[in-house]
Coordinates of C-alpha atoms and ligand atoms in Angstrom, one line a residue:
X1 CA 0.0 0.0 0.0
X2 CA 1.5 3.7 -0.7
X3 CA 2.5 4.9 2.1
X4 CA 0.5 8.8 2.8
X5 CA 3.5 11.7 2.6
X6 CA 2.9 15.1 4.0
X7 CA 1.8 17.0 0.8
X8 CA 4.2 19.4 -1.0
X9 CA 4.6 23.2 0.0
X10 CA 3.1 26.0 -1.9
X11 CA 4.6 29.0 -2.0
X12 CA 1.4 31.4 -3.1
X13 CA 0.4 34.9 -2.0
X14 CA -2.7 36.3 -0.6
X15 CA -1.7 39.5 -1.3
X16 CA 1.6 39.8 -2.9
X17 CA 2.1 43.7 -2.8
X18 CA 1.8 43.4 0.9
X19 CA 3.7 40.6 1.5
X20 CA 6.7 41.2 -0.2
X21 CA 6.9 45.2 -0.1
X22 CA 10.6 46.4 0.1
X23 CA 11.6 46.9 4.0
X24 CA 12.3 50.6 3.1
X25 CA 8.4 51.4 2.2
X26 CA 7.1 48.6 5.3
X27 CA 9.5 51.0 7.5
X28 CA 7.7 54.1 5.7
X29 CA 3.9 52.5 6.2
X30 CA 4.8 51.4 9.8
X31 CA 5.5 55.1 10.8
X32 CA 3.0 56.7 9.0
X33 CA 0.3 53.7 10.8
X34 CA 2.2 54.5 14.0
X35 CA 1.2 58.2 14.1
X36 CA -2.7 57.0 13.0
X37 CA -2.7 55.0 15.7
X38 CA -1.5 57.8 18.2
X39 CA -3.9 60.0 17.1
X40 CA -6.5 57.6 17.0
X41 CA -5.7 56.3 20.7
X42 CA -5.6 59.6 21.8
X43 CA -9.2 59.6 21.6
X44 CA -9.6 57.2 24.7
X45 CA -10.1 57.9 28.1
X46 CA -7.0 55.9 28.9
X47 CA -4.8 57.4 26.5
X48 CA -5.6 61.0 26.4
X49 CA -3.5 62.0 29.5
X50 CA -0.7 59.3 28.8
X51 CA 0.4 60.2 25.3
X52 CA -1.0 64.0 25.6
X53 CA 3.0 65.2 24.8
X54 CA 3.6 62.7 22.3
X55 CA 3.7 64.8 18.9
X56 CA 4.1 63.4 15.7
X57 CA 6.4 60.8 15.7
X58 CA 9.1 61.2 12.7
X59 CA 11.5 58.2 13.6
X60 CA 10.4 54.7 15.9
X61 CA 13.0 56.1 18.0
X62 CA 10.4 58.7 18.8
X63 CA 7.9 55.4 19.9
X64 CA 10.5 54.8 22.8
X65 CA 8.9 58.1 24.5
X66 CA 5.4 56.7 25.0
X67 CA 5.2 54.2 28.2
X68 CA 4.2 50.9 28.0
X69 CA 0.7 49.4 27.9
X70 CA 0.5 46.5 30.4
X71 CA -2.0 44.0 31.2
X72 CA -2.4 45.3 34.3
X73 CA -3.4 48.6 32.3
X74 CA -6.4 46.7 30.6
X75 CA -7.0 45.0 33.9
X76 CA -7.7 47.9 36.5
X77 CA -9.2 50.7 33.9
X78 CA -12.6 50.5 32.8
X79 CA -12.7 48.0 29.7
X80 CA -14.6 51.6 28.0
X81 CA -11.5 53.3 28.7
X82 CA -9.4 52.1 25.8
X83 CA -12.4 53.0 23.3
X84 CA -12.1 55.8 20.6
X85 CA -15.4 55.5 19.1
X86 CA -18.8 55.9 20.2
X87 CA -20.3 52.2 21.5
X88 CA -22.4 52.3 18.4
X89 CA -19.3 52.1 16.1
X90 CA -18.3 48.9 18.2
X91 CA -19.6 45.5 16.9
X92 CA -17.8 42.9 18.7
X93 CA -16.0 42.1 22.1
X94 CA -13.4 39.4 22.8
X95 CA -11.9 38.6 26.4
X96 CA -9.6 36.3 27.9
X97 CA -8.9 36.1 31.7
X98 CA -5.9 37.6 33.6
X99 CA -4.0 35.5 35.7
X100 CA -5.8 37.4 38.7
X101 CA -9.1 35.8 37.3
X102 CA -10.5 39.2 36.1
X103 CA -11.2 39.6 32.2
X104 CA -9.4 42.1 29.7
X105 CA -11.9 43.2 26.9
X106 CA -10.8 43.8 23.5
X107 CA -13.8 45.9 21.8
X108 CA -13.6 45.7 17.5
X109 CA -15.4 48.2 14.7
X110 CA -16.4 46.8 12.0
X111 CA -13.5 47.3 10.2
X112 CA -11.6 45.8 12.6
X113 CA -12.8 42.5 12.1
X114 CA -12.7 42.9 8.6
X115 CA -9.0 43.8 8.6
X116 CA -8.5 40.9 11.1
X117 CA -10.2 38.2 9.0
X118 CA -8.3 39.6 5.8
X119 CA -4.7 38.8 7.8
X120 CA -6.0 35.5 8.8
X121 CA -6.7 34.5 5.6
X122 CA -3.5 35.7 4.7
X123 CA -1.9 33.5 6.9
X124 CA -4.3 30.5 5.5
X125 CA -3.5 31.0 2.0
X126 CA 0.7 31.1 2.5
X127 CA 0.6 27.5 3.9
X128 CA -1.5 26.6 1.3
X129 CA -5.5 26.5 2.0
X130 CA -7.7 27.3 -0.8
X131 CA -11.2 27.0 -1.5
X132 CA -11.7 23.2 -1.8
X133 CA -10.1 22.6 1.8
X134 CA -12.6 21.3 4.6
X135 CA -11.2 22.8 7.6
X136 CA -12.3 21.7 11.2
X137 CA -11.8 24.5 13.7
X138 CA -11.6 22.5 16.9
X139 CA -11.2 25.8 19.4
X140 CA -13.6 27.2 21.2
X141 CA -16.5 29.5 19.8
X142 CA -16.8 32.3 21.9
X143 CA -15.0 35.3 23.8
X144 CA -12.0 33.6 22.9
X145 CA -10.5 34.6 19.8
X146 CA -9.2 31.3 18.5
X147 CA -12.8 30.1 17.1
X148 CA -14.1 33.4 15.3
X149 CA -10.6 34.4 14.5
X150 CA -9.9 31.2 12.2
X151 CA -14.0 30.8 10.9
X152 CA -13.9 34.0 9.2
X153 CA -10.5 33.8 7.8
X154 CA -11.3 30.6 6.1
X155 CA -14.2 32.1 5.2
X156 CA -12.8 34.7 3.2
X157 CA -10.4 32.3 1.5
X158 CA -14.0 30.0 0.9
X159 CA -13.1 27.1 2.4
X160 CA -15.7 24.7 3.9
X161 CA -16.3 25.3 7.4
X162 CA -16.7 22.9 10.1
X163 CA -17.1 25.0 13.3
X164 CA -16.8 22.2 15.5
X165 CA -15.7 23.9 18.4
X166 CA -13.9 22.4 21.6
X167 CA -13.8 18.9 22.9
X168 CA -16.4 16.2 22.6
X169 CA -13.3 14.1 20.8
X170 CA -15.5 11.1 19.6
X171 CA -17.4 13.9 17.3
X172 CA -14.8 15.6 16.1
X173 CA -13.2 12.3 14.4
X174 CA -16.8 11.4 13.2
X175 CA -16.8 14.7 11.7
X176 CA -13.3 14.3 9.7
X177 CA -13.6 11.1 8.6
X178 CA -17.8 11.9 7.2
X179 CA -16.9 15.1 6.0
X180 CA -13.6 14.3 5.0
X181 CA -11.5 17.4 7.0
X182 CA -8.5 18.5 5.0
X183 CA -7.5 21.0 7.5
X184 CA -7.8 21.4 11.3
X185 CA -7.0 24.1 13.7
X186 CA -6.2 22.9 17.2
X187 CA -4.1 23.7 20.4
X188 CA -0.5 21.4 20.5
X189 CA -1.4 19.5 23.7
X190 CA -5.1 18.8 22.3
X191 CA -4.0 17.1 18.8
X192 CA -1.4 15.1 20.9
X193 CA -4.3 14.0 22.7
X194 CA -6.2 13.4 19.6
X195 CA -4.0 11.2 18.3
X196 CA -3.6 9.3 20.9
X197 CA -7.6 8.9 20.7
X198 CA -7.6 7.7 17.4
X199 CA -5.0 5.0 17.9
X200 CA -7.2 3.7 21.2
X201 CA -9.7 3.4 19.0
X202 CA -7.9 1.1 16.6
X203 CA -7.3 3.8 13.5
X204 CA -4.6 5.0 12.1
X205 CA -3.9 9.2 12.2
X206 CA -2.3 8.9 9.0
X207 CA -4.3 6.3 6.9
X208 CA -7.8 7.0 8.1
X209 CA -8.2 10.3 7.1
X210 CA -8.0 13.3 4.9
X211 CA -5.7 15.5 5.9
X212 CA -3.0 17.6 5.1
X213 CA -2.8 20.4 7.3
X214 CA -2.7 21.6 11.0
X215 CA -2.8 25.2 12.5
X216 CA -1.6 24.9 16.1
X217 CA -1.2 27.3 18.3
X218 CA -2.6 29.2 21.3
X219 CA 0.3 27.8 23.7
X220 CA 3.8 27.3 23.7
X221 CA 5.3 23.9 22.0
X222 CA 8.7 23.0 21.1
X223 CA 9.9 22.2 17.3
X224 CA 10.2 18.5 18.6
X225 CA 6.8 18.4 19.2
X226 CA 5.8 19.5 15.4
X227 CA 8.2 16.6 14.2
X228 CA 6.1 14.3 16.4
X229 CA 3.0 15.8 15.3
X230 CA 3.8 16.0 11.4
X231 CA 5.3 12.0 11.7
X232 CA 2.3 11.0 13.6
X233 CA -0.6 12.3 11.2
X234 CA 2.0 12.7 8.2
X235 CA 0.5 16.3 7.5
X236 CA 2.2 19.8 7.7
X237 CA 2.0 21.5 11.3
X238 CA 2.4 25.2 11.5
X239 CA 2.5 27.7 13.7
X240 CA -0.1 30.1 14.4
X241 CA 1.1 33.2 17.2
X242 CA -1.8 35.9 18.0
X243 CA -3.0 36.9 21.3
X244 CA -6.6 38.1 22.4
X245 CA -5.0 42.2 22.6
X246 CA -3.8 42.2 19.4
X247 CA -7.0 41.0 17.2
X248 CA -6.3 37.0 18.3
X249 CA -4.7 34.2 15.8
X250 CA -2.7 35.8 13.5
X251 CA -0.2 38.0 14.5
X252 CA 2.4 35.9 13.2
X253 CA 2.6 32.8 11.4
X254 CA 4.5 30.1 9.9
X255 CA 5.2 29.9 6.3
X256 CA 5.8 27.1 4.2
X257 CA 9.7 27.0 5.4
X258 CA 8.7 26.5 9.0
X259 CA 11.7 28.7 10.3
X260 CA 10.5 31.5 12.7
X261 CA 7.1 32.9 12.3
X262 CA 6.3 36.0 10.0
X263 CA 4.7 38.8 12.0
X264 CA 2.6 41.4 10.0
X265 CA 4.4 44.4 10.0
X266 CA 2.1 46.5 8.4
X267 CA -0.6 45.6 11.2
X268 CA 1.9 45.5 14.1
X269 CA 5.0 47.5 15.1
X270 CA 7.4 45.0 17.1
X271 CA 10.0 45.8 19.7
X272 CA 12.1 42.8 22.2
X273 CA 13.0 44.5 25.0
X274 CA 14.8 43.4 28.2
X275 CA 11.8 42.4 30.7
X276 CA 14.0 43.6 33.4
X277 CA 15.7 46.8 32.1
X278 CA 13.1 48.0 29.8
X279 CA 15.4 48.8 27.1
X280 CA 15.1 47.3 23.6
X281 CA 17.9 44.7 23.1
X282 CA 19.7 43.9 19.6
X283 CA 17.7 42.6 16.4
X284 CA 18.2 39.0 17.2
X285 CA 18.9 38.8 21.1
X286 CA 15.9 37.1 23.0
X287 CA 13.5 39.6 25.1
X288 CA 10.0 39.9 25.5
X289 CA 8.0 40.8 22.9
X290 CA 6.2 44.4 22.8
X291 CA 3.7 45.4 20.2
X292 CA 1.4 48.3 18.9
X293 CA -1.7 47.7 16.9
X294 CA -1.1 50.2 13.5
X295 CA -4.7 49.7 12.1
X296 CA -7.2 49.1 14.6
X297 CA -9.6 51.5 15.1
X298 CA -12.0 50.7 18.3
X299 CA -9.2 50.3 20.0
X300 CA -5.6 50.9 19.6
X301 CA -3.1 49.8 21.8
X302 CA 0.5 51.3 22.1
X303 CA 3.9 49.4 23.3
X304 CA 2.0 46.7 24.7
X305 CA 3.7 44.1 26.8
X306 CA 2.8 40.7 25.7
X307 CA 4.5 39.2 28.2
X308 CA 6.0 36.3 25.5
X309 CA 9.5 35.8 25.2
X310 CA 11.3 35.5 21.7
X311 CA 13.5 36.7 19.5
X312 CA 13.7 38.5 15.6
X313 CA 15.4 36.2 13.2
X314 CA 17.5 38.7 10.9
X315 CA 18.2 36.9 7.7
X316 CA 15.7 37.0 4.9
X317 CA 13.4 34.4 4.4
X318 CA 13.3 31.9 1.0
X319 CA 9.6 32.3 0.8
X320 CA 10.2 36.1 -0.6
X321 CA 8.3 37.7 2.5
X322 CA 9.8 40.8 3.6
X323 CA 7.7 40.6 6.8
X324 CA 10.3 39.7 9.5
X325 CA 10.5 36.7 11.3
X326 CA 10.2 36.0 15.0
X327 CA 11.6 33.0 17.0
X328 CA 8.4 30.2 17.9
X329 CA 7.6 32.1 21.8
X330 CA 9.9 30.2 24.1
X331 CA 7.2 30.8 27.0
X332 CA 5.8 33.7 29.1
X333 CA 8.0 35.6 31.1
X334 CA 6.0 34.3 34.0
X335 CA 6.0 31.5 32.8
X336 CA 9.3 30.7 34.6
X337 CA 10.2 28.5 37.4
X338 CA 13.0 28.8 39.6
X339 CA 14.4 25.3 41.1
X340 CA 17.1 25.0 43.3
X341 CA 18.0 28.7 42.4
X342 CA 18.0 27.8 38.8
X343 CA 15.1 29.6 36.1
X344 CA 13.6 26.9 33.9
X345 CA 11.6 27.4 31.2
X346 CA 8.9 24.5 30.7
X347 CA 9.8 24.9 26.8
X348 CA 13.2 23.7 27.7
X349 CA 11.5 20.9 29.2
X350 CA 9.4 19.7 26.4
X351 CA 12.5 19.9 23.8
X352 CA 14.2 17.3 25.6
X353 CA 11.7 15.0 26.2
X354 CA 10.0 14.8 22.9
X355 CA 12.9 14.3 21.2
X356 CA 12.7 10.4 22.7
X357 CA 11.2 8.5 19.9
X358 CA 9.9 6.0 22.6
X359 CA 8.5 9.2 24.3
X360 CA 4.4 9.1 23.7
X361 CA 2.0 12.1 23.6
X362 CA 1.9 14.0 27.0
X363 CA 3.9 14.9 29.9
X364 CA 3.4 16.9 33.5
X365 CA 6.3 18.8 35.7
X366 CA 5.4 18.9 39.2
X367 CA 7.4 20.9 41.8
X368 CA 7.5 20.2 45.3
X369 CA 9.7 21.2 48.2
X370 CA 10.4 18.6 51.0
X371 CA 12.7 19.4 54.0
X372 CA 13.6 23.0 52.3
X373 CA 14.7 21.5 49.1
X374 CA 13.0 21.8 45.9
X375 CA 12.0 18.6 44.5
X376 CA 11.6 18.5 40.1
X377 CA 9.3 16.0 39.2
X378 CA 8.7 15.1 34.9
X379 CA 6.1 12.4 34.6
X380 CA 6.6 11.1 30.7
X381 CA 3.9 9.0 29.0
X382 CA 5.9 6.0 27.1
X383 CA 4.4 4.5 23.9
X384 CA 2.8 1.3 24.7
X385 CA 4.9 -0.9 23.0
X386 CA 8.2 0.6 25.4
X387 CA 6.4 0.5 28.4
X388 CA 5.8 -3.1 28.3
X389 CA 9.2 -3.7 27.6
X390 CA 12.0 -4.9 30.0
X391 CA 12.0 -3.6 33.3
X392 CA 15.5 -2.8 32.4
X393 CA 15.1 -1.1 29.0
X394 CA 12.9 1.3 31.0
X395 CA 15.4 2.2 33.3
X396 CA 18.0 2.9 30.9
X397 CA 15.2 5.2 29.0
X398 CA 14.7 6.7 32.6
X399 CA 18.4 7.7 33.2
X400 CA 19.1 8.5 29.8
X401 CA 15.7 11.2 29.6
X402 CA 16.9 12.3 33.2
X403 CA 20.8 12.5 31.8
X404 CA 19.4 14.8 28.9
X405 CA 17.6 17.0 31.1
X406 CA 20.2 17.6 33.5
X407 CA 22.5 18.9 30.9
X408 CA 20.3 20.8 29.5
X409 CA 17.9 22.8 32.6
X410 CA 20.9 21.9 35.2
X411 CA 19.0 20.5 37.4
X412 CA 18.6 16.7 37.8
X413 CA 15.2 16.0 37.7
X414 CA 13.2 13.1 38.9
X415 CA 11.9 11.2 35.9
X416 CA 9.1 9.1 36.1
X417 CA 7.9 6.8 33.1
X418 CA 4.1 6.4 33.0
X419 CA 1.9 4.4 30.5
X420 CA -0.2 6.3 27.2
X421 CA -3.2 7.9 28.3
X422 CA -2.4 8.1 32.5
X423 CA -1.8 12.1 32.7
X424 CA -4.9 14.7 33.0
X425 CA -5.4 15.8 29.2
X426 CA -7.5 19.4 28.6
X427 CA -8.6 20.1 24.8
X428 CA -8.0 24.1 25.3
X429 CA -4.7 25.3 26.9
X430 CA -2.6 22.6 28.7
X431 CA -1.6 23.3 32.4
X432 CA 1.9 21.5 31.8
X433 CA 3.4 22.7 35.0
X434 CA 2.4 22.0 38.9
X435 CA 3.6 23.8 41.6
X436 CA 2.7 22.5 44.4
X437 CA 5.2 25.1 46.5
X438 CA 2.6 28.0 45.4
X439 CA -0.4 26.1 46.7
Ligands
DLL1 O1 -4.4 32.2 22.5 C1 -5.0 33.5 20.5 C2 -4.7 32.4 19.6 C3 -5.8 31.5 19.3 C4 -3.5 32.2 19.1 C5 -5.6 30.5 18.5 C6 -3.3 31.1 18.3 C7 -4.3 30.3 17.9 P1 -5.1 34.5 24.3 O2 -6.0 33.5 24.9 O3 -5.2 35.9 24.6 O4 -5.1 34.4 22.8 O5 -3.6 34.0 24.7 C8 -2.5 34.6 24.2 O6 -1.2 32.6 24.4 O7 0.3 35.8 24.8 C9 1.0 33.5 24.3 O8 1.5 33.5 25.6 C10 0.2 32.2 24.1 N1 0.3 31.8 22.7 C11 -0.6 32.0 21.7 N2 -0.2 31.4 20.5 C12 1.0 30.9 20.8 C13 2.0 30.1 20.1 C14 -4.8 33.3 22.0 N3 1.8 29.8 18.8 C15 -1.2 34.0 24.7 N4 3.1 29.7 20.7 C16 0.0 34.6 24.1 C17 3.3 30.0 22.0 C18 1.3 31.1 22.2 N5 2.4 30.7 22.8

């Protein structure tokens, strides 16, 4: 029987003028945009006092003068504060939930959403969706952006829809093999999941079904993870970066090179600064990533702190975008833990332990401290066929996964092998990391 191979890439524009304008007239559009959007978030109650001396801006050096936006910002002002238009000009609202529980509200015009679903379908052309695709969009429908975001993208492109939603896993492979999905959109730690499903259930994710392509994104995963995803299902996995202040999905994507993520530059104005000084560091060091909205109307935000960690890549990329490229987000900067004195980043983790062909789909940290020492615990789920091998075998996978580790977080680790299918699995955002010293 011949064997299914992930389809080839096509390199295709949405819009090519866009995509592939000379960095001298993106440069020339971003600071014309920038001063729209100063004058246009001048208009909020937030805004007017903060950027009341900021006059027209004639170089990005000129950005540097205008504070920060923080989360905290969205969090403790009314969510009518950011608003530059009447409420009548508003159509939509998107939230997600601070880590204090409260919401931040993202409010959109009209022509915010359109501009939106145009980028997203910008990002769905380049890795190659067109009109005959079937795509499933398995995130959730609702205040979260990763449902609506995607729909009306692939809406614009006409692709067939299938707004499945979140969860209900049993329905969602009903639905790709009757309707015969060709592309999906789905978090990392949720299609892990699902293929795990599909081999309990005695098919194959790369011979049963239809298709060829996977958006992931919504949470950090390492590039080990992909290369398990893409051998798994035999499809093309790519990276989708966006996050609920800036529009949602789409802020930068993957193209068909799968090296770095292209951010749209003539809808956002990046900066990496130093989370700690507050300085911008050099084109190429890692910091975290800070962004402007240069289009949005209902409500612009300026030198926003995303909180995500990366870095610009500075060579050009094959595909002919001139859009530049950012590093796949290492993690949030709180996403950090410190153990025995050392910062680990769960990322770190997950790049290690994927890499273990006998490694299977899902994996917990759990920190603990015991007598005044910090205790690092990585439960690994072991393909079925490892785990009931020798009681040796295991051990040596053990020591060798805990041998890796060490050398590469520091810290020695305990590492305990589990069977497929024993660790909690979530079909939204994965809670990778327990620590059980905040509790
Ligand atoms: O997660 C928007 C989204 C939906 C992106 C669907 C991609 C696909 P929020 O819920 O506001 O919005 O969460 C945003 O999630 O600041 C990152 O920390 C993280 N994140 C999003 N995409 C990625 C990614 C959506 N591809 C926060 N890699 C962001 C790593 C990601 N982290």
């Amino acid at each position: 029987m011949k064997q299914k191979q992930a389809p080839l890439l096509n390199l295709d524009f949405w819009d090519k003028d866009i995509e592939t304008l000379e960095r001298k007239k993106i440069k020339e559009l971003q600071l014309e945009n920038l001063n729209y959007s100063i004058e246009r978030a001048k208009k909020s109650e937030f805004y007017r006092e903060r950027l009341k001396n900021i006059k027209k801006i004639k170089s990005f050096e000129d950005l540097e003068k205008s504070p920060f936006t923080t989360k905290e910002d969205l969090l403790k002002n009314s969510p009518f504060d950011f608003i530059t238009t009447d409420l009548k000009n508003i159509v939509r609202v998107h939230s997600s939930s601070g880590t204090t529980g409260r919401s931040k509200y993202i409010f959109h015009t009209k022509k915010d959403i359109e501009i939106w679903a145009d980028l997203v379908a910008r990002c769905l052309y380049m890795i190659g969706m067109r009109k005959e695709d079937i795509f499933q969009n398995m995130m959730s429908y609702g205040l979260f952006t990763g449902g609506l975001g995607l729909h009306y993208g692939a809406e614009k492109i006409g692709a067939l829809i299938i707004p499945a939603g979140i969860g209900n896993t049993e329905k969602q492979i009903e639905l790709m093999r009757e309707l015969k999905t060709t592309a999906i959109h789905i978090t990392p730690s949720y299609l892990l999941y699902l293929a795990h499903y599909i081999e309990e259930i005695g098919l194959s994710p790369s011979e049963d079904f239809n298709l060829k392509i996977a958006v992931v994104g919504a949470e950090p995963y390492s590039e080990n993870t992909r290369k398990k995803l893409e051998t798994i299902f035999k499809i093309n996995v790519f990276n989708c970066y966006g996050l609920s202040e800036m529009n949602g999905p789409g802020v930068a994507f993957e193209c068909p090179y799968k090296d770095g993520l292209h951010l749209w530059e003539d809808s956002y104005y990046m900066e990496i600064i130093n989370p700690k000084t507050n300085k911008i560091v050099e084109e190429g060091e890692e910091g975290e990533l800070v962004l402007t909205t240069l289009k949005r109307e209902g409500m612009p935000l300026i030198r926003y702190r995303t909180g995500d960690l990366t870095k610009i890549i500075k060579e050009k990329c094959n595909c002919g975008r001139t859009h530049r490229r950012i590093m796949r987000i290492k993690g949030r900067v709180d996403d950090m833990f410190i153990v025995k004195g050392v910062n680990i980043f769960p990322s770190q983790i997950e790049t290690v332990i994927m890499g273990f062909p006998e490694v299977d789909k899902n994996y917990q940290i759990i920190i603990d401290r015991k007598q005044g020492l910090d205790i690092l615990t990585i439960q690994v789920e072991i393909k079925k066929e490892f785990f009931k091998g020798e009681i040796n075998e295991l051990r040596n996978l053990q020591e060798k996964i805990r041998d890796e580790l060490k050398e590469k977080i520091l810290v020695t680790p305990i590492v305990e092998l589990v069977g497929p299918g024993t660790l909690p699995t979530t079909t939204g955002k994965a809670k990778r990391v327990i620590d059980k010293r905040r509790l």
